[in-house]
Amino acid sequence: MMVPVALPDPALPPVFVHSGWRCSSTYVWSRFRALPGVRAYYEPWHEQLATLTPERIARETPRASGLRHPGDDVPYLAEFADLLSPSGGVAGYQPRFALDDYFLPAGRQDAAQTAYVSGLVGHAQARGQTPVLACCRTLGRIDWLRRRFGGFHVVLIRDPLQQWLSFHSLRKRPRPTYFELCQYVLLSEAAEAQPLARQLGLPTPKAGGLVRRIAAVRRRLKRAPARTSFTAFLAIYLLSYLKALPQADLVIDVDRLGQDADYAAGIGEALRAGCGLAPDFSDCRTPPAHDAVPAAPYRRISRQVIDALDARAALAAPGPAALLFAKLSKAMTDAPEPPASMRRRLAGWLSETLETLVPRRRRRARI
């Protein structure tokens, strides 16, 4: 079964919401979903769509997720219910769409992915609904999507340290979470970051299907320290936003969205002016900062990652990257420094002791 591709309706252009994981995208999607005349697809590039069934749609709800998402028992994926193929899975979806094509070059042709997205857009438009596609896997391919589907593109951005800590806080044991594993997979396959990927010991790019690649990084890095996880996350964070921000029609700072009522109201008005939809963000509340911060040299890691990606000039340039630089700078200013090692503490004590003893010895020698 193929998704029927309707001719695009210029009166109902699509809205794309691009985000990283744990960046309030579920909340923002839920606000669009609450609007009349909107068909809001949740994570339409997620690999689980390849095997989606009616039973799984009914089972996957915010209450059951354990991910601290807004909502209760309304299934996340209800909008896909009438797009399932008889053999299972969303019609037209291929698992490679999830992460294989995360950094999809704008000029690359991909007939299957184009047909899939066209089907989702057309399915909503044929019912007189505005299609909204919100996903955590599209920051690296906004340009590709814009060239083919036009529409209005919203980018969500969050404090990078708090975003990574949200990944880390979901660990039920000292093993990397799914979100951390995805960062490892993406970094292992990012052309711009191969030296860094090899330095972290990541597997060879695209060795098998996605499930196999996630399993490979889990085996290799299941005991990796926090600094390794944060390094991989920050590299993908920077690469993603350096690609995404110049293509955005609107950037939403989700840290401010829940703290500043005027900012939230202004974002609603900007959306109304840009795409004709005005979701209500008045109930948005920024979660408290994570108190449990694993010991790691976050500032040194950030400098090393920036240098490894040769990103200093891009971050310092005026324009869209200014917000990215501001978010990173504030996060690193607030980041705790790890306690000094025993060797460093001993060296410091010896240095201080010598500084106090040497002058006394000199005075005695003169007497």
GROMACS .gro file of N, CA, C and O in nm, residues 221-312:
model
  368
  221LEU      N    1   3.012   0.111   2.396
  221LEU     CA    2   3.018   0.228   2.484
  221LEU      C    3   2.926   0.217   2.605
  221LEU      O    4   2.894   0.317   2.668
  222LYS      N    5   2.887   0.095   2.640
  222LYS     CA    6   2.792   0.081   2.751
  222LYS      C    7   2.850   0.126   2.884
  222LYS      O    8   2.776   0.160   2.976
  223ARG      N    9   2.982   0.126   2.897
  223ARG     CA   10   3.044   0.172   3.020
  223ARG      C   11   3.122   0.303   3.001
  223ARG      O   12   3.205   0.339   3.085
  224ALA      N   13   3.096   0.371   2.892
  224ALA     CA   14   3.167   0.496   2.866
  224ALA      C   15   3.131   0.600   2.971
  224ALA      O   16   3.017   0.608   3.016
  225PRO      N   17   3.226   0.683   3.012
  225PRO     CA   18   3.197   0.785   3.114
  225PRO      C   19   3.108   0.895   3.059
  225PRO      O   20   3.088   0.908   2.937
  226ALA      N   21   3.060   0.977   3.150
  226ALA     CA   22   2.969   1.086   3.112
  226ALA      C   23   3.033   1.179   3.010
  226ALA      O   24   2.966   1.230   2.920
  227ARG      N   25   3.163   1.202   3.022
  227ARG     CA   26   3.227   1.297   2.930
  227ARG      C   27   3.220   1.248   2.786
  227ARG      O   28   3.212   1.329   2.693
  228THR      N   29   3.222   1.116   2.764
  228THR     CA   30   3.211   1.063   2.628
  228THR      C   31   3.072   1.089   2.572
  228THR      O   32   3.056   1.131   2.457
  229SER      N   33   2.971   1.063   2.654
  229SER     CA   34   2.833   1.087   2.611
  229SER      C   35   2.811   1.235   2.580
  229SER      O   36   2.751   1.270   2.478
  230PHE      N   37   2.860   1.322   2.668
  230PHE     CA   38   2.840   1.466   2.645
  230PHE      C   39   2.916   1.513   2.522
  230PHE      O   40   2.867   1.598   2.447
  231THR      N   41   3.033   1.459   2.498
  231THR     CA   42   3.111   1.496   2.379
  231THR      C   43   3.033   1.464   2.252
  231THR      O   44   3.022   1.547   2.161
  232ALA      N   45   2.978   1.343   2.244
  232ALA     CA   46   2.902   1.304   2.126
  232ALA      C   47   2.778   1.390   2.110
  232ALA      O   48   2.745   1.436   2.000
  233PHE      N   49   2.708   1.412   2.222
  233PHE     CA   50   2.588   1.496   2.216
  233PHE      C   51   2.621   1.636   2.165
  233PHE      O   52   2.553   1.689   2.077
  234LEU      N   53   2.723   1.698   2.222
  234LEU     CA   54   2.753   1.836   2.187
  234LEU      C   55   2.795   1.848   2.041
  234LEU      O   56   2.760   1.946   1.974
  235ALA      N   57   2.867   1.750   1.991
  235ALA     CA   58   2.906   1.754   1.850
  235ALA      C   59   2.783   1.753   1.759
  235ALA      O   60   2.774   1.832   1.664
  236ILE      N   61   2.688   1.664   1.787
  236ILE     CA   62   2.567   1.658   1.705
  236ILE      C   63   2.481   1.783   1.726
  236ILE      O   64   2.421   1.835   1.631
  237TYR      N   65   2.476   1.832   1.847
  237TYR     CA   66   2.403   1.956   1.877
  237TYR      C   67   2.455   2.071   1.790
  237TYR      O   68   2.377   2.142   1.724
  238LEU      N   69   2.586   2.089   1.787
  238LEU     CA   70   2.644   2.199   1.710
  238LEU      C   71   2.625   2.178   1.560
  238LEU      O   72   2.585   2.271   1.488
  239LEU      N   73   2.654   2.059   1.511
  239LEU     CA   74   2.638   2.033   1.368
  239LEU      C   75   2.493   2.052   1.324
  239LEU      O   76   2.465   2.109   1.218
  240SER      N   77   2.400   2.007   1.407
  240SER     CA   78   2.258   2.016   1.373
  240SER      C   79   2.211   2.160   1.365
  240SER      O   80   2.147   2.202   1.267
  241TYR      N   81   2.244   2.238   1.467
  241TYR     CA   82   2.192   2.375   1.470
  241TYR      C   83   2.265   2.467   1.373
  241TYR      O   84   2.206   2.563   1.321
  242LEU      N   85   2.391   2.439   1.345
  242LEU     CA   86   2.459   2.519   1.243
  242LEU      C   87   2.394   2.499   1.106
  242LEU      O   88   2.394   2.590   1.023
  243LYS      N   89   2.338   2.381   1.084
  243LYS     CA   90   2.266   2.357   0.958
  243LYS      C   91   2.123   2.410   0.964
  243LYS      O   92   2.070   2.460   0.864
  244ALA      N   93   2.059   2.398   1.079
  244ALA     CA   94   1.916   2.426   1.088
  244ALA      C   95   1.883   2.574   1.102
  244ALA      O   96   1.788   2.623   1.040
  245LEU      N   97   1.957   2.644   1.186
  245LEU     CA   98   1.918   2.782   1.219
  245LEU      C   99   1.909   2.873   1.096
  245LEU      O  100   1.815   2.954   1.087
  246PRO      N  101   2.001   2.864   1.000
  246PRO     CA  102   1.988   2.953   0.883
  246PRO      C  103   1.864   2.925   0.799
  246PRO      O  104   1.823   3.010   0.720
  247GLN      N  105   1.804   2.807   0.815
  247GLN     CA  106   1.688   2.770   0.734
  247GLN      C  107   1.555   2.795   0.806
  247GLN      O  108   1.449   2.775   0.748
  248ALA      N  109   1.561   2.836   0.931
  248ALA     CA  110   1.439   2.848   1.011
  248ALA      C  111   1.362   2.976   0.979
  248ALA      O  112   1.420   3.083   0.961
  249ASP      N  113   1.230   2.963   0.974
  249ASP     CA  114   1.144   3.081   0.966
  249ASP      C  115   1.121   3.140   1.105
  249ASP      O  116   1.097   3.260   1.119
  250LEU      N  117   1.126   3.054   1.206
  250LEU     CA  118   1.108   3.098   1.344
  250LEU      C  119   1.187   3.005   1.435
  250LEU      O  120   1.180   2.883   1.420
  251VAL      N  121   1.261   3.064   1.527
  251VAL     CA  122   1.334   2.986   1.627
  251VAL      C  123   1.269   3.010   1.763
  251VAL      O  124   1.246   3.124   1.802
  252ILE      N  125   1.239   2.901   1.833
  252ILE     CA  126   1.178   2.911   1.965
  252ILE      C  127   1.279   2.865   2.069
  252ILE      O  128   1.325   2.751   2.067
  253ASP      N  129   1.313   2.955   2.159
  253ASP     CA  130   1.399   2.923   2.272
  253ASP      C  131   1.308   2.862   2.379
  253ASP      O  132   1.234   2.933   2.448
  254VAL      N  133   1.311   2.731   2.393
  254VAL     CA  134   1.215   2.665   2.482
  254VAL      C  135   1.245   2.693   2.628
  254VAL      O  136   1.157   2.677   2.714
  255ASP      N  137   1.367   2.736   2.661
  255ASP     CA  138   1.396   2.776   2.799
  255ASP      C  139   1.317   2.903   2.834
  255ASP      O  140   1.262   2.914   2.944
  256ARG      N  141   1.311   2.996   2.741
  256ARG     CA  142   1.235   3.120   2.765
  256ARG      C  143   1.085   3.098   2.755
  256ARG      O  144   1.007   3.166   2.821
  257LEU      N  145   1.045   3.002   2.672
  257LEU     CA  146   0.902   2.981   2.647
  257LEU      C  147   0.826   2.954   2.776
  257LEU      O  148   0.712   2.998   2.791
  258GLY      N  149   0.889   2.881   2.867
  258GLY     CA  150   0.821   2.849   2.992
  258GLY      C  151   0.851   2.943   3.106
  258GLY      O  152   0.800   2.925   3.217
  259GLN      N  153   0.932   3.046   3.082
  259GLN     CA  154   0.971   3.138   3.188
  259GLN      C  155   0.920   3.280   3.167
  259GLN      O  156   0.910   3.357   3.262
  260ASP      N  157   0.890   3.314   3.043
  260ASP     CA  158   0.857   3.452   3.007
  260ASP      C  159   0.723   3.453   2.933
  260ASP      O  160   0.715   3.414   2.817
  261ALA      N  161   0.619   3.497   3.003
  261ALA     CA  162   0.485   3.496   2.944
  261ALA      C  163   0.476   3.586   2.821
  261ALA      O  164   0.408   3.553   2.723
  262ASP      N  165   0.545   3.699   2.824
  262ASP     CA  166   0.543   3.789   2.709
  262ASP      C  167   0.611   3.723   2.588
  262ASP      O  168   0.565   3.738   2.474
  263TYR      N  169   0.721   3.654   2.615
  263TYR     CA  170   0.789   3.584   2.506
  263TYR      C  171   0.698   3.477   2.446
  263TYR      O  172   0.687   3.465   2.323
  264ALA      N  173   0.630   3.401   2.531
  264ALA     CA  174   0.540   3.296   2.484
  264ALA      C  175   0.427   3.355   2.399
  264ALA      O  176   0.392   3.301   2.294
  265ALA      N  177   0.372   3.467   2.445
  265ALA     CA  178   0.266   3.531   2.367
  265ALA      C  179   0.320   3.582   2.234
  265ALA      O  180   0.253   3.571   2.130
  266GLY      N  181   0.442   3.635   2.235
  266GLY     CA  182   0.502   3.683   2.111
  266GLY      C  183   0.528   3.571   2.012
  266GLY      O  184   0.511   3.589   1.890
  267ILE      N  185   0.567   3.454   2.062
  267ILE     CA  186   0.587   3.339   1.974
  267ILE      C  187   0.455   3.298   1.910
  267ILE      O  188   0.448   3.266   1.790
  268GLY      N  189   0.349   3.300   1.989
  268GLY     CA  190   0.217   3.268   1.933
  268GLY      C  191   0.178   3.363   1.821
  268GLY      O  192   0.127   3.321   1.717
  269GLU      N  193   0.206   3.491   1.841
  269GLU     CA  194   0.174   3.590   1.737
  269GLU      C  195   0.263   3.571   1.614
  269GLU      O  196   0.217   3.588   1.500
  270ALA      N  197   0.389   3.539   1.637
  270ALA     CA  198   0.479   3.516   1.524
  270ALA      C  199   0.434   3.396   1.442
  270ALA      O  200   0.442   3.396   1.318
  271LEU      N  201   0.385   3.293   1.508
  271LEU     CA  202   0.333   3.177   1.436
  271LEU      C  203   0.206   3.213   1.359
  271LEU      O  204   0.188   3.170   1.244
  272ARG      N  205   0.121   3.291   1.421
  272ARG     CA  206  -0.002   3.332   1.351
  272ARG      C  207   0.032   3.409   1.223
  272ARG      O  208  -0.027   3.386   1.117
  273ALA      N  209   0.129   3.498   1.235
  273ALA     CA  210   0.167   3.578   1.118
  273ALA      C  211   0.239   3.494   1.014
  273ALA      O  212   0.225   3.517   0.893
  274GLY      N  213   0.316   3.394   1.058
  274GLY     CA  214   0.397   3.317   0.965
  274GLY      C  215   0.327   3.202   0.897
  274GLY      O  216   0.351   3.175   0.779
  275CYS      N  217   0.239   3.133   0.972
  275CYS     CA  218   0.175   3.014   0.913
  275CYS      C  219   0.025   3.009   0.935
  275CYS      O  220  -0.040   2.911   0.895
  276GLY      N  221  -0.031   3.110   0.999
  276GLY     CA  222  -0.175   3.114   1.018
  276GLY      C  223  -0.225   3.033   1.135
  276GLY      O  224  -0.346   3.026   1.158
  277LEU      N  225  -0.136   2.971   1.211
  277LEU     CA  226  -0.174   2.892   1.328
  277LEU      C  227  -0.120   2.961   1.452
  277LEU      O  228  -0.009   3.013   1.451
  278ALA      N  229  -0.199   2.959   1.559
  278ALA     CA  230  -0.157   3.028   1.681
  278ALA      C  231  -0.177   2.937   1.801
  278ALA      O  232  -0.274   2.951   1.877
  279PRO      N  233  -0.088   2.842   1.823
  279PRO     CA  234  -0.100   2.757   1.941
  279PRO      C  235  -0.084   2.838   2.069
  279PRO      O  236  -0.015   2.940   2.073
  280ASP      N  237  -0.150   2.791   2.173
  280ASP     CA  238  -0.149   2.860   2.303
  280ASP      C  239  -0.040   2.799   2.391
  280ASP      O  240  -0.046   2.683   2.428
  281PHE      N  241   0.059   2.880   2.425
  281PHE     CA  242   0.169   2.833   2.508
  281PHE      C  243   0.160   2.888   2.651
  281PHE      O  244   0.259   2.884   2.725
  282SER      N  245   0.045   2.938   2.689
  282SER     CA  246   0.033   3.002   2.820
  282SER      C  247   0.054   2.906   2.936
  282SER      O  248   0.085   2.949   3.048
  283ASP      N  249   0.036   2.776   2.912
  283ASP     CA  250   0.054   2.679   3.021
  283ASP      C  251   0.194   2.618   3.022
  283ASP      O  252   0.222   2.526   3.099
  284CYS      N  253   0.283   2.670   2.939
  284CYS     CA  254   0.419   2.615   2.932
  284CYS      C  255   0.497   2.650   3.059
  284CYS      O  256   0.495   2.765   3.104
  285ARG      N  257   0.562   2.550   3.114
  285ARG     CA  258   0.646   2.571   3.232
  285ARG      C  259   0.780   2.503   3.210
  285ARG      O  260   0.786   2.383   3.182
  286THR      N  261   0.886   2.579   3.223
  286THR     CA  262   1.019   2.521   3.208
  286THR      C  263   1.050   2.430   3.326
  286THR      O  264   1.033   2.471   3.441
  287PRO      N  265   1.091   2.307   3.301
  287PRO     CA  266   1.123   2.218   3.413
  287PRO      C  267   1.242   2.270   3.492
  287PRO      O  268   1.327   2.342   3.437
  288PRO      N  269   1.249   2.239   3.620
  288PRO     CA  270   1.363   2.284   3.699
  288PRO      C  271   1.493   2.225   3.646
  288PRO      O  272   1.494   2.116   3.588
  289ALA      N  273   1.600   2.298   3.666
  289ALA     CA  274   1.731   2.250   3.621
  289ALA      C  275   1.766   2.121   3.693
  289ALA      O  276   1.730   2.101   3.810
  290HIS      N  277   1.835   2.034   3.623
  290HIS     CA  278   1.876   1.907   3.683
  290HIS      C  279   1.984   1.933   3.788
  290HIS      O  280   2.085   1.998   3.761
  291ASP      N  281   1.960   1.880   3.907
  291ASP     CA  282   2.056   1.899   4.015
  291ASP      C  283   2.173   1.802   4.006
  291ASP      O  284   2.286   1.837   4.039
  292ALA      N  285   2.144   1.679   3.964
  292ALA     CA  286   2.248   1.577   3.958
  292ALA      C  287   2.326   1.593   3.828
  292ALA      O  288   2.278   1.557   3.720
  293VAL      N  289   2.445   1.649   3.839
  293VAL     CA  290   2.529   1.673   3.721
  293VAL      C  291   2.653   1.585   3.733
  293VAL      O  292   2.735   1.605   3.823
  294PRO      N  293   2.668   1.487   3.645
  294PRO     CA  294   2.787   1.401   3.653
  294PRO      C  295   2.915   1.483   3.640
  294PRO      O  296   2.921   1.582   3.567
  295ALA      N  297   3.016   1.442   3.712
  295ALA     CA  298   3.143   1.513   3.707
  295ALA      C  299   3.207   1.496   3.570
  295ALA      O  300   3.226   1.384   3.522
  296ALA      N  301   3.236   1.607   3.505
  296ALA     CA  302   3.302   1.605   3.374
  296ALA      C  303   3.354   1.746   3.347
  296ALA      O  304   3.295   1.845   3.392
  297PRO      N  305   3.461   1.758   3.273
  297PRO     CA  306   3.516   1.891   3.240
  297PRO      C  307   3.439   1.953   3.123
  297PRO      O  308   3.489   1.961   3.011
  298TYR      N  309   3.318   1.999   3.148
  298TYR     CA  310   3.228   2.042   3.041
  298TYR      C  311   3.286   2.155   2.957
  298TYR      O  312   3.271   2.156   2.834
  299ARG      N  313   3.351   2.250   3.020
  299ARG     CA  314   3.404   2.364   2.944
  299ARG      C  315   3.518   2.320   2.853
  299ARG      O  316   3.526   2.362   2.737
  300ARG      N  317   3.603   2.235   2.905
  300ARG     CA  318   3.713   2.186   2.822
  300ARG      C  319   3.659   2.101   2.707
  300ARG      O  320   3.708   2.111   2.593
  301ILE      N  321   3.558   2.020   2.735
  301ILE     CA  322   3.497   1.939   2.629
  301ILE      C  323   3.440   2.028   2.520
  301ILE      O  324   3.457   2.002   2.400
  302SER      N  325   3.371   2.135   2.560
  302SER     CA  326   3.310   2.223   2.460
  302SER      C  327   3.417   2.285   2.370
  302SER      O  328   3.399   2.293   2.248
  303ARG      N  329   3.528   2.326   2.429
  303ARG     CA  330   3.635   2.383   2.346
  303ARG      C  331   3.693   2.278   2.252
  303ARG      O  332   3.720   2.307   2.134
  304GLN      N  333   3.712   2.158   2.302
  304GLN     CA  334   3.768   2.052   2.219
  304GLN      C  335   3.675   2.015   2.104
  304GLN      O  336   3.720   1.993   1.991
  305VAL      N  337   3.545   2.009   2.131
  305VAL     CA  338   3.449   1.975   2.026
  305VAL      C  339   3.444   2.085   1.920
  305VAL      O  340   3.444   2.057   1.799
  306ILE      N  341   3.441   2.209   1.964
  306ILE     CA  342   3.438   2.320   1.869
  306ILE      C  343   3.561   2.316   1.778
  306ILE      O  344   3.552   2.334   1.656
  307ASP      N  345   3.677   2.290   1.837
  307ASP     CA  346   3.799   2.283   1.757
  307ASP      C  347   3.797   2.161   1.664
  307ASP      O  348   3.840   2.170   1.548
  308ALA      N  349   3.749   2.048   1.714
  308ALA     CA  350   3.745   1.927   1.631
  308ALA      C  351   3.654   1.946   1.510
  308ALA      O  352   3.680   1.890   1.403
  309LEU      N  353   3.548   2.024   1.527
  309LEU     CA  354   3.455   2.050   1.417
  309LEU      C  355   3.494   2.173   1.336
  309LEU      O  356   3.424   2.207   1.239
  310ASP      N  357   3.601   2.240   1.378
  310ASP     CA  358   3.645   2.364   1.312
  310ASP      C  359   3.528   2.463   1.304
  310ASP      O  360   3.501   2.521   1.199
  311ALA      N  361   3.461   2.481   1.417
  311ALA     CA  362   3.336   2.558   1.419
  311ALA      C  363   3.350   2.696   1.483
  311ALA      O  364   3.249   2.765   1.498
  312ARG      N  365   3.470   2.737   1.518
  312ARG     CA  366   3.484   2.866   1.587
  312ARG      C  367   3.434   2.982   1.501
  312ARG      O  368   3.361   3.069   1.549
   0.00000   0.00000   0.00000
